[in-house]
mmCIF file of C-alpha atoms in Angstrom:
data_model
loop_
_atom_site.group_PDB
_atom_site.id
_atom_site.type_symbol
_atom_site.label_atom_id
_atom_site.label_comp_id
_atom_site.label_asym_id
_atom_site.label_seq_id
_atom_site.Cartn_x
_atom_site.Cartn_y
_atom_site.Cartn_z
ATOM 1 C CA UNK A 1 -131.895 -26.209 84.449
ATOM 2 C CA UNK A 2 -132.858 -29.859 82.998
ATOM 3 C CA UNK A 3 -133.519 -31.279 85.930
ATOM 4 C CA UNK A 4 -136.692 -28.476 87.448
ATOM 5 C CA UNK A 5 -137.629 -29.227 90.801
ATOM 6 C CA UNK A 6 -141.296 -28.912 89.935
ATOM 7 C CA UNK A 7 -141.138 -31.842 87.405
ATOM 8 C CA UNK A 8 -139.732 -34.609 89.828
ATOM 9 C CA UNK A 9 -143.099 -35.684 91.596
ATOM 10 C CA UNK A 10 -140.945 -36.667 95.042
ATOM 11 C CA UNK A 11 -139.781 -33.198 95.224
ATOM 12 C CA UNK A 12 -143.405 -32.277 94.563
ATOM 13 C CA UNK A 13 -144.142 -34.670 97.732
ATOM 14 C CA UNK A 14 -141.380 -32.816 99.992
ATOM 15 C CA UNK A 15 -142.314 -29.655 98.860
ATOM 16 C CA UNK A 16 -145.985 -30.518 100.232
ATOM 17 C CA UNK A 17 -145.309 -31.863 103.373
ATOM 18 C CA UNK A 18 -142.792 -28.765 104.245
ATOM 19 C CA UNK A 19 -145.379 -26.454 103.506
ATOM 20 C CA UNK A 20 -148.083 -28.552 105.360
ATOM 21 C CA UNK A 21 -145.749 -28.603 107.884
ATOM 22 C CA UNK A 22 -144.836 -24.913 108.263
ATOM 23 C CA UNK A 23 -148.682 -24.215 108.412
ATOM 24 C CA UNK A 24 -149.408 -26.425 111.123
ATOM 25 C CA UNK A 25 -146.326 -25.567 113.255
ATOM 26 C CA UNK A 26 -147.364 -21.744 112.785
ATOM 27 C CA UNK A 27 -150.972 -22.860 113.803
ATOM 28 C CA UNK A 28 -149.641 -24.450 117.044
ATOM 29 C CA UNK A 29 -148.048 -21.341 117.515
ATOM 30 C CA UNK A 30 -151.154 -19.300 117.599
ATOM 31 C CA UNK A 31 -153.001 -21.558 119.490
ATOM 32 C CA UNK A 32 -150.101 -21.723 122.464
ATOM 33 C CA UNK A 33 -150.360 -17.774 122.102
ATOM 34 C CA UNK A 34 -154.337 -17.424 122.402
ATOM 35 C CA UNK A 35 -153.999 -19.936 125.006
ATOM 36 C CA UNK A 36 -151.421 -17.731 127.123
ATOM 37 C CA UNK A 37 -153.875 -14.680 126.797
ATOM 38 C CA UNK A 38 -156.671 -16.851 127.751
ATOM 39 C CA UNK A 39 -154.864 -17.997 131.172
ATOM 40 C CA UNK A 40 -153.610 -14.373 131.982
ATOM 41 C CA UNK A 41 -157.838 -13.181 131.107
ATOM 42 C CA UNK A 42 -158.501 -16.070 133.557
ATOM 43 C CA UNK A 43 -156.364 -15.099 136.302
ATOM 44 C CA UNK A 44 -157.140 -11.401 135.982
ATOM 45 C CA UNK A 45 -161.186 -12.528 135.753
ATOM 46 C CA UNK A 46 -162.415 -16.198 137.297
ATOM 47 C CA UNK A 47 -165.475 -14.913 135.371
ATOM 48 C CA UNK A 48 -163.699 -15.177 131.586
ATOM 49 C CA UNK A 49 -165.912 -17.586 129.649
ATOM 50 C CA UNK A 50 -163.370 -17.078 126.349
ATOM 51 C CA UNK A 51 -162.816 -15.088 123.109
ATOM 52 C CA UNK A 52 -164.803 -13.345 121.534
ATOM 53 C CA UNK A 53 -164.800 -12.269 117.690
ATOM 54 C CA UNK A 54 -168.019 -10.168 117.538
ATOM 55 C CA UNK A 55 -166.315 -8.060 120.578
ATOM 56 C CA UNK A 56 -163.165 -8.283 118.808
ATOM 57 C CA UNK A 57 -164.278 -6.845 115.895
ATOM 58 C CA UNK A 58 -165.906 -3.929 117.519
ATOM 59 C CA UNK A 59 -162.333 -2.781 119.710
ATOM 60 C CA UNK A 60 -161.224 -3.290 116.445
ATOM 61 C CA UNK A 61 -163.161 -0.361 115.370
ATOM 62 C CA UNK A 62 -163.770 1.583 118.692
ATOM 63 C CA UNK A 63 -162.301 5.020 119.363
ATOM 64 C CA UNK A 64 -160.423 6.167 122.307
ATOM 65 C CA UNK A 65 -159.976 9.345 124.269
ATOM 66 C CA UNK A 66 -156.932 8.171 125.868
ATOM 67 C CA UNK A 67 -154.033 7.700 123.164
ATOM 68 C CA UNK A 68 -152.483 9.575 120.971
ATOM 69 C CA UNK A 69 -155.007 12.109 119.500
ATOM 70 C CA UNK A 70 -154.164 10.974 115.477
ATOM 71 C CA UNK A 71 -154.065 7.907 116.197
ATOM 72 C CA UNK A 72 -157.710 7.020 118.196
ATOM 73 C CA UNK A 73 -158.880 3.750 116.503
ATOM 74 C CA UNK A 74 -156.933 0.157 115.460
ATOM 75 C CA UNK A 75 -158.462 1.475 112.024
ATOM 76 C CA UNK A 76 -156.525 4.530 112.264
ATOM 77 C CA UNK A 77 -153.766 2.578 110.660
ATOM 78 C CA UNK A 78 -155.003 -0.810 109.720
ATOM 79 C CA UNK A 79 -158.183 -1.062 107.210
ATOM 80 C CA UNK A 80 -161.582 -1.069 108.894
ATOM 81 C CA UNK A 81 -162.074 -4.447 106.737
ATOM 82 C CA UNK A 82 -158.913 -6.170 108.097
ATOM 83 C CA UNK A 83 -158.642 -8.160 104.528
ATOM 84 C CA UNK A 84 -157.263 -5.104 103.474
ATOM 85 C CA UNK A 85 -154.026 -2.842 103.086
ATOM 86 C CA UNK A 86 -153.850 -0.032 105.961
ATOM 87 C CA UNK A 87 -151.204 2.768 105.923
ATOM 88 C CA UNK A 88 -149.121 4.540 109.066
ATOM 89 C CA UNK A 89 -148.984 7.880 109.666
ATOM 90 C CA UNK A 90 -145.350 8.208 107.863
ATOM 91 C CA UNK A 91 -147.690 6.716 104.796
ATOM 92 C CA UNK A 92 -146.287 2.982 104.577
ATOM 93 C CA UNK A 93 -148.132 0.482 103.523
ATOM 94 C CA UNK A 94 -149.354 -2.162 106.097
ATOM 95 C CA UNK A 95 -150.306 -5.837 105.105
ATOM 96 C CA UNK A 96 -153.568 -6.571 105.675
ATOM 97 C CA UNK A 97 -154.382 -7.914 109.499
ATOM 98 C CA UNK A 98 -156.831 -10.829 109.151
ATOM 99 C CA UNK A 99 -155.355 -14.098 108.792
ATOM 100 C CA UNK A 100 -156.968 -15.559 105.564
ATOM 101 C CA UNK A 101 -155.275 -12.060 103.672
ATOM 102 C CA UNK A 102 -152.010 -12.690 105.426
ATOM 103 C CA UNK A 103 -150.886 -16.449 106.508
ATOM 104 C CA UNK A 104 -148.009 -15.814 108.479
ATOM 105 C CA UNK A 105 -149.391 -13.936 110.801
ATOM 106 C CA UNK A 106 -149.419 -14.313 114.127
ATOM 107 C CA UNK A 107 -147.334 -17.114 114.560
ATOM 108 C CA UNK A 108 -144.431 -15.054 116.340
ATOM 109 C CA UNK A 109 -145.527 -14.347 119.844
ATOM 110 C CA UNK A 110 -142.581 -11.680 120.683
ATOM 111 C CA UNK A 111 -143.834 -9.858 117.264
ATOM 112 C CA UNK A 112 -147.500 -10.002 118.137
ATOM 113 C CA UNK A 113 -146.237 -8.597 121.913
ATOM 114 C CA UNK A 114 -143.742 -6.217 120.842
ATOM 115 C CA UNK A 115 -146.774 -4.299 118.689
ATOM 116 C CA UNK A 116 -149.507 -4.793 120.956
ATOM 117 C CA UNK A 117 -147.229 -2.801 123.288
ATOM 118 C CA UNK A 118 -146.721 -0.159 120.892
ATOM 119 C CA UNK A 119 -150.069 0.068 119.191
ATOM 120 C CA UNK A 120 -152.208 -0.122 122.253
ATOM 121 C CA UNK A 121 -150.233 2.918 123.821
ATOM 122 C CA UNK A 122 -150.607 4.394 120.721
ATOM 123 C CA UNK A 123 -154.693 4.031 120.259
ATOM 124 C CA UNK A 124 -155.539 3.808 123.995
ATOM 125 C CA UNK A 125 -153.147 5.173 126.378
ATOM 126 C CA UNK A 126 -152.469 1.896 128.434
ATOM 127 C CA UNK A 127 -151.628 -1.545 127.498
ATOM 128 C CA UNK A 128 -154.420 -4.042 126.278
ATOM 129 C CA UNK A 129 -155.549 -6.246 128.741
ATOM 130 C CA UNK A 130 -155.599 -10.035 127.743
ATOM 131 C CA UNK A 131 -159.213 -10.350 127.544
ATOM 132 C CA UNK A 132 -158.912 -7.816 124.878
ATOM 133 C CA UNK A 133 -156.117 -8.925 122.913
ATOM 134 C CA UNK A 134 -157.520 -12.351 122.205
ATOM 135 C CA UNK A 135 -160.621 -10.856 121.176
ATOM 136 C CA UNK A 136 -158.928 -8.703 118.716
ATOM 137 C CA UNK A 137 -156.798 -11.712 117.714
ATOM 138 C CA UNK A 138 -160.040 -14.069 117.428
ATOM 139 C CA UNK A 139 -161.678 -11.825 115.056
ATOM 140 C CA UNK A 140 -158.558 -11.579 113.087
ATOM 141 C CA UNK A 141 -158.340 -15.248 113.162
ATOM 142 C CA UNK A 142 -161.674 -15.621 111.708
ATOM 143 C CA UNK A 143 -161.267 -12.886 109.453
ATOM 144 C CA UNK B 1 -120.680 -34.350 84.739
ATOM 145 C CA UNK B 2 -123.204 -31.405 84.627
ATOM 146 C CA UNK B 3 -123.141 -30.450 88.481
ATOM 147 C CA UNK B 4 -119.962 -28.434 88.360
ATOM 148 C CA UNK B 5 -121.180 -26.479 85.483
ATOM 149 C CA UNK B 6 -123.987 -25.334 87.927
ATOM 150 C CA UNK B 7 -121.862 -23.086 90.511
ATOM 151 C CA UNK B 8 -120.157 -21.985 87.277
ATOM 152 C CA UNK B 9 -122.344 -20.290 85.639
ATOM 153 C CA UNK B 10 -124.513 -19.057 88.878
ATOM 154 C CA UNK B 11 -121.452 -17.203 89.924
ATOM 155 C CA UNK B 12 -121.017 -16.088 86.016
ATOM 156 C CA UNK B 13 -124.216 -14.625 86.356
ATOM 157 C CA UNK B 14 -124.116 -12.941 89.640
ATOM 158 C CA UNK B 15 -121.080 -11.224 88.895
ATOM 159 C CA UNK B 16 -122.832 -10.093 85.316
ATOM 160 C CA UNK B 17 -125.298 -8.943 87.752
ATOM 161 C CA UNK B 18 -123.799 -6.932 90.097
ATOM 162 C CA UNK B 19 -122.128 -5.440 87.174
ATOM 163 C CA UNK B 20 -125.428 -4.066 85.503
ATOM 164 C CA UNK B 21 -126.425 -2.757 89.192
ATOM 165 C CA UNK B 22 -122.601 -0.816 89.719
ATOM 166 C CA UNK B 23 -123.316 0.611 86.228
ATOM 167 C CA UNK B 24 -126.945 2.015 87.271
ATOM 168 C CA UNK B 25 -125.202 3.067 90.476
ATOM 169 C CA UNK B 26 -122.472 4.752 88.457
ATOM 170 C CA UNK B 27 -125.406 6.257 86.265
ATOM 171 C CA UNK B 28 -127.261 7.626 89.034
ATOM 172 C CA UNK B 29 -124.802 9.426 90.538
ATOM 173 C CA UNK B 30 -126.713 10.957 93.656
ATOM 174 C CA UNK B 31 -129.771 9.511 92.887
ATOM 175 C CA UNK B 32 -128.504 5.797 94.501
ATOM 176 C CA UNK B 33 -128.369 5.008 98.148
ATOM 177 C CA UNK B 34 -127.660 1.231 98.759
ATOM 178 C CA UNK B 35 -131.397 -0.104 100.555
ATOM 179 C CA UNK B 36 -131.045 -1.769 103.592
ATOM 180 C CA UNK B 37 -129.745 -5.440 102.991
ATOM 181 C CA UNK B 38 -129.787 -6.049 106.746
ATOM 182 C CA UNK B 39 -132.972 -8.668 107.660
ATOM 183 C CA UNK B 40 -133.263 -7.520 111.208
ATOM 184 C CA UNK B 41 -132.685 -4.022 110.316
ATOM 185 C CA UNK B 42 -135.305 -4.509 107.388
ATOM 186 C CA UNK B 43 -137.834 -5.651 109.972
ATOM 187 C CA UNK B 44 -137.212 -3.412 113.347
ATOM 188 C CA UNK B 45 -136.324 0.048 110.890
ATOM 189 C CA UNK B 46 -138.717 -0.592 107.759
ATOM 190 C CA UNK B 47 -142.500 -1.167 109.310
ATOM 191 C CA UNK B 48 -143.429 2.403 109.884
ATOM 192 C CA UNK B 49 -141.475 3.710 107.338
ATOM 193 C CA UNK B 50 -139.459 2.706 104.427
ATOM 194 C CA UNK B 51 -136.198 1.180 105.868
ATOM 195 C CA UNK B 52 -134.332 4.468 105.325
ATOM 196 C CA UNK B 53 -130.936 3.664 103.773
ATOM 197 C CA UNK B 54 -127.971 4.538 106.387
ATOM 198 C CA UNK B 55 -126.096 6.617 103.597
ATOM 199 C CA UNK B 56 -128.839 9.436 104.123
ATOM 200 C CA UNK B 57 -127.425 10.401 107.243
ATOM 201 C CA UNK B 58 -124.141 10.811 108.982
ATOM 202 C CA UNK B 59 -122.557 8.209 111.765
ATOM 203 C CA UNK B 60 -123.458 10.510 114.707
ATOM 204 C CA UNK B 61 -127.038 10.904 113.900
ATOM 205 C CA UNK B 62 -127.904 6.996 113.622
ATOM 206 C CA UNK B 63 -125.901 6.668 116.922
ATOM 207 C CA UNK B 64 -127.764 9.794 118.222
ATOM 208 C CA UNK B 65 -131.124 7.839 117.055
ATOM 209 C CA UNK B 66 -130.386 4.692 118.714
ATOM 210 C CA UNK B 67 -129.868 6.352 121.864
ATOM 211 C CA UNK B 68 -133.226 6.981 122.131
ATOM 212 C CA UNK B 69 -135.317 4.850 120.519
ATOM 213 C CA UNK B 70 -138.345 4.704 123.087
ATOM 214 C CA UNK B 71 -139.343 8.418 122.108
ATOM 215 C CA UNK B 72 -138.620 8.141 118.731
ATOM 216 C CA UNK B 73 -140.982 11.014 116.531
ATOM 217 C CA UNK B 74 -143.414 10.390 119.372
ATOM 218 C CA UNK B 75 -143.009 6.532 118.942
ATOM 219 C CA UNK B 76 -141.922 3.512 120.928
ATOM 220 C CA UNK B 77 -139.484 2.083 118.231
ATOM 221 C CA UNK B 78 -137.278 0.246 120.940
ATOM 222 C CA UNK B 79 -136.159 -3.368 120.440
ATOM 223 C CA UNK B 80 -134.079 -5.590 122.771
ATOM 224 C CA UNK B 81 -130.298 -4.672 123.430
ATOM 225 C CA UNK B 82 -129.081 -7.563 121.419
ATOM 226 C CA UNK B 83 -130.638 -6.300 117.881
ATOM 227 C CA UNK B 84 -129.813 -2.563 119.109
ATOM 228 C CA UNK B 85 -126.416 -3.058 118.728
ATOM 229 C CA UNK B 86 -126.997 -5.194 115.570
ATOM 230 C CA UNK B 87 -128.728 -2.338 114.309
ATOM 231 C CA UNK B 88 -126.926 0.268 115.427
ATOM 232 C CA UNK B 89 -123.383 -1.441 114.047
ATOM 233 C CA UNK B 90 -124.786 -1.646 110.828
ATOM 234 C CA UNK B 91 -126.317 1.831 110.710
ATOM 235 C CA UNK B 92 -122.939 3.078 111.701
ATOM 236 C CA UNK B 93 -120.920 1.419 109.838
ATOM 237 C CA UNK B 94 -122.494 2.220 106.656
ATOM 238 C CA UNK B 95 -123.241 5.492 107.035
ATOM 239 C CA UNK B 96 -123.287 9.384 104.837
ATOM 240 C CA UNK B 97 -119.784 9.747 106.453
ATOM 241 C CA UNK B 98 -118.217 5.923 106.936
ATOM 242 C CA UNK B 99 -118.947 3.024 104.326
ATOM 243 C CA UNK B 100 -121.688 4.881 102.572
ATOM 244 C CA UNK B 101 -119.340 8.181 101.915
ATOM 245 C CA UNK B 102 -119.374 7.401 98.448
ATOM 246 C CA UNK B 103 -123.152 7.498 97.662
ATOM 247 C CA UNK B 104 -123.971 10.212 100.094
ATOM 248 C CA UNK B 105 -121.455 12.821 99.006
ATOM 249 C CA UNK B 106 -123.966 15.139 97.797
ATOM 250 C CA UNK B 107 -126.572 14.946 100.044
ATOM 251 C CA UNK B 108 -124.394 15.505 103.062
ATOM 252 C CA UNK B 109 -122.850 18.478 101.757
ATOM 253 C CA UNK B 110 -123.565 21.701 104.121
ATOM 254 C CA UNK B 111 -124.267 18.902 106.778
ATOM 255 C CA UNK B 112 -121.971 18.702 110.022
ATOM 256 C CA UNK B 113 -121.888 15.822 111.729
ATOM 257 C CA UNK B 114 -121.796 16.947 114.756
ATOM 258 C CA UNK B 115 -125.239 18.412 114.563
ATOM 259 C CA UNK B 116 -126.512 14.347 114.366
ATOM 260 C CA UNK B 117 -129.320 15.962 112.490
ATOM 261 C CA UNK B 118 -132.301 13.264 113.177
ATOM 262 C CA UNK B 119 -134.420 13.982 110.161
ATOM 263 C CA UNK B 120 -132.990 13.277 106.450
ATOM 264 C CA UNK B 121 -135.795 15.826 105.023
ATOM 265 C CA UNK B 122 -134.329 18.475 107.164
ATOM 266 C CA UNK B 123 -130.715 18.275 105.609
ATOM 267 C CA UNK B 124 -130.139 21.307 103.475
ATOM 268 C CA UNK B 125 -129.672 19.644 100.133
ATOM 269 C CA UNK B 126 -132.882 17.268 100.842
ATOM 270 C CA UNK B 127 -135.129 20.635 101.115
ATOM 271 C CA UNK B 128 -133.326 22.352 98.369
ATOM 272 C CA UNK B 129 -134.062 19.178 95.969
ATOM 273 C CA UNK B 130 -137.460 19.608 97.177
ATOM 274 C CA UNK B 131 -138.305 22.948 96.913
ATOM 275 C CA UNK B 132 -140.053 22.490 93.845
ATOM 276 C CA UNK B 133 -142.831 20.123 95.099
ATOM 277 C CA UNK B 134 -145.996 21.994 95.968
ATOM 278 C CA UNK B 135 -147.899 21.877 99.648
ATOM 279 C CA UNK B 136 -150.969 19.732 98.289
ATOM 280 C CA UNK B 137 -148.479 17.220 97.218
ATOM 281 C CA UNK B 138 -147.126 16.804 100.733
ATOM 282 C CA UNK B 139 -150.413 16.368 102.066
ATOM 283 C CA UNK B 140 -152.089 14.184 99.502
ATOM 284 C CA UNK B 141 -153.554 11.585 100.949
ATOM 285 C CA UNK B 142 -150.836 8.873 99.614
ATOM 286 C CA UNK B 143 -148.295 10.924 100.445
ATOM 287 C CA UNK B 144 -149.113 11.537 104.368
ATOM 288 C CA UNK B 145 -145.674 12.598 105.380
ATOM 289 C CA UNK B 146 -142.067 13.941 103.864
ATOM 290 C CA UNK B 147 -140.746 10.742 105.102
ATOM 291 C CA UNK B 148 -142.725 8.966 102.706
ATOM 292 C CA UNK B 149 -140.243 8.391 100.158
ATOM 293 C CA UNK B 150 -141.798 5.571 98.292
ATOM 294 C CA UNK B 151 -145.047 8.031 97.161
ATOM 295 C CA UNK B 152 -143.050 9.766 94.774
ATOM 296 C CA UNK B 153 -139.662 7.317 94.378
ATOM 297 C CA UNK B 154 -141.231 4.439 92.725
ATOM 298 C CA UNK B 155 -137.923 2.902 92.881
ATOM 299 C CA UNK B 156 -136.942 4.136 96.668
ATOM 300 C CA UNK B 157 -136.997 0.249 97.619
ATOM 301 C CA UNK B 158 -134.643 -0.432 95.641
ATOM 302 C CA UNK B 159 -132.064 2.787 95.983
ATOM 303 C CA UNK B 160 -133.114 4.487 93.284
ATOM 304 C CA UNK B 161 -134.233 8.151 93.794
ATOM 305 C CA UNK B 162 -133.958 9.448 90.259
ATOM 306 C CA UNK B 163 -138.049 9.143 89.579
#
């Protein structure tokens, strides 16, 4: 236990440049995602001129008729101010949703997919169109 | 000459630890269930809900479960075929009735497997250790749901059902 990590500075060094690295690889990662949804918003509208955060944040909050009737709103399970916990309906905890709160996020594009499937049945009946899921994502990113 | 004394005394300690954690075990009786150790059971099981610890329930209900996974409680819980059968072999093999027989004994009693009852708060001994808790406690407002196991079991991440 003589010999701590923490007190050899190149260790210090590697220990930097991993973590530097992991954050940039994981923002890579979001940026090939957002720029998947952007193509597929593009394809499905020549007119798409981008994300949008302000319109992210209000889907974020919108209710819908369509989905499951205890579940109408995004905020139904995640916090209206997405720096903080939400809760499911079985009464787990959920991490907060906006990026500063929760680092990791985001970064695993079969995750983010596999719960936008779920969660957009869930709130609106249908599946979440491109357009809106980089909104959603933009605001979260800014967030 | 100090590196081998590393290993040594790491493995002197883990076995010292698993020690103190077969004691509480042995303490607790029916109040331990083994949590979920699995990563990729942790993650596909235990976002919804506390990762529910396959002793709870008998063999036939987690493969019952598995079977149908995209109307699960009203939910789409369904993963790809590859960690389904991860999942499922785990669930199965550690089960009330298989590798988790030991911790489950009392639970399971008056339960028949073949009923692959889906809910663990609808096996007779759950309700009858919960007959005591009163209707506004159920629907407090950090309690939400039966299956919420953590609300009252401080320690339900951990196995521990005692508090």
């Amino acid at each position: 236990m003589k010999r701590h990590a923490h007190k050899h500075p190149g260790m210090l060094l590697l220990a930097a440049m991993l973590a530097l690295a992991s954050t940039t690889t994981r923002a890579a990662a979001r940026d090939d995602l957002l720029a998947g949804y952007a193509a597929a918003a593009k394809t499905a509208d020549p007119g798409f001129a981008g994300f949008s955060a302000v319109r992210g944040e209000a889907f974020h909050r919108q209710s819908f008729a369509g989905g499951k009737a205890d579940t109408p709103a995004c905020t139904s399970c995640h916090a209206k101010d997405p720096r903080t916990s939400g809760q499911t309906p079985a009464g787990k905890a959920i991490d907060p949703v906006a990026l500063s709160a929760s680092p990791g996020r985001y970064a695993d594009p079969t995750k983010v997919e596999k719960w936008f499937k779920r969660n957009c049945q869930d709130v609106l009946g249908r599946q979440c169109t491109a357009q809106e899921k980089g909104d959603w994502l933009s605001f979260m990113i800014s967030q | 000459m100090t590196l081998p004394y590393r290993p040594i005394s790491l493995g002197l300690l883990a076995i010292a630890f698993s020690a103190l954690v077969f004691q509480r075990a042995q303490a607790g009786g029916s109040h331990y269930f083994p949590p979920v150790s699995d990563p990729v059971v942790k993650e596909e099981c235990g976002s919804c809900h506390l990762a529910f610890p396959p002793s709870m329930l008998p063999a036939s209900s987690w493969k019952r479960m598995m079977g149908e996974l995209t109307n699960h409680f009203g939910d789409d819980a369904s993963v790809d075929p590859a960690s389904a059968q991860h999942i499922t072999n785990y669930l199965v093999s550690n089960a009330g009735d298989t590798g988790g027989r030991s911790y489950s004994d009392k639970l399971l009693r008056g339960t028949s497997p073949s009923k692959a009852p889906l809910r663990i708060t609808e096996l007779e001994r759950w309700v009858k250790e919960h007959r005591e808790v009163p209707a506004w406690e159920w629907q407090h407002k950090e309690v939400r749901s039966k299956a919420n196991c953590l609300a009252c079991h401080a320690g339900a991440e951990r196995g521990y059902y005692d508090d």
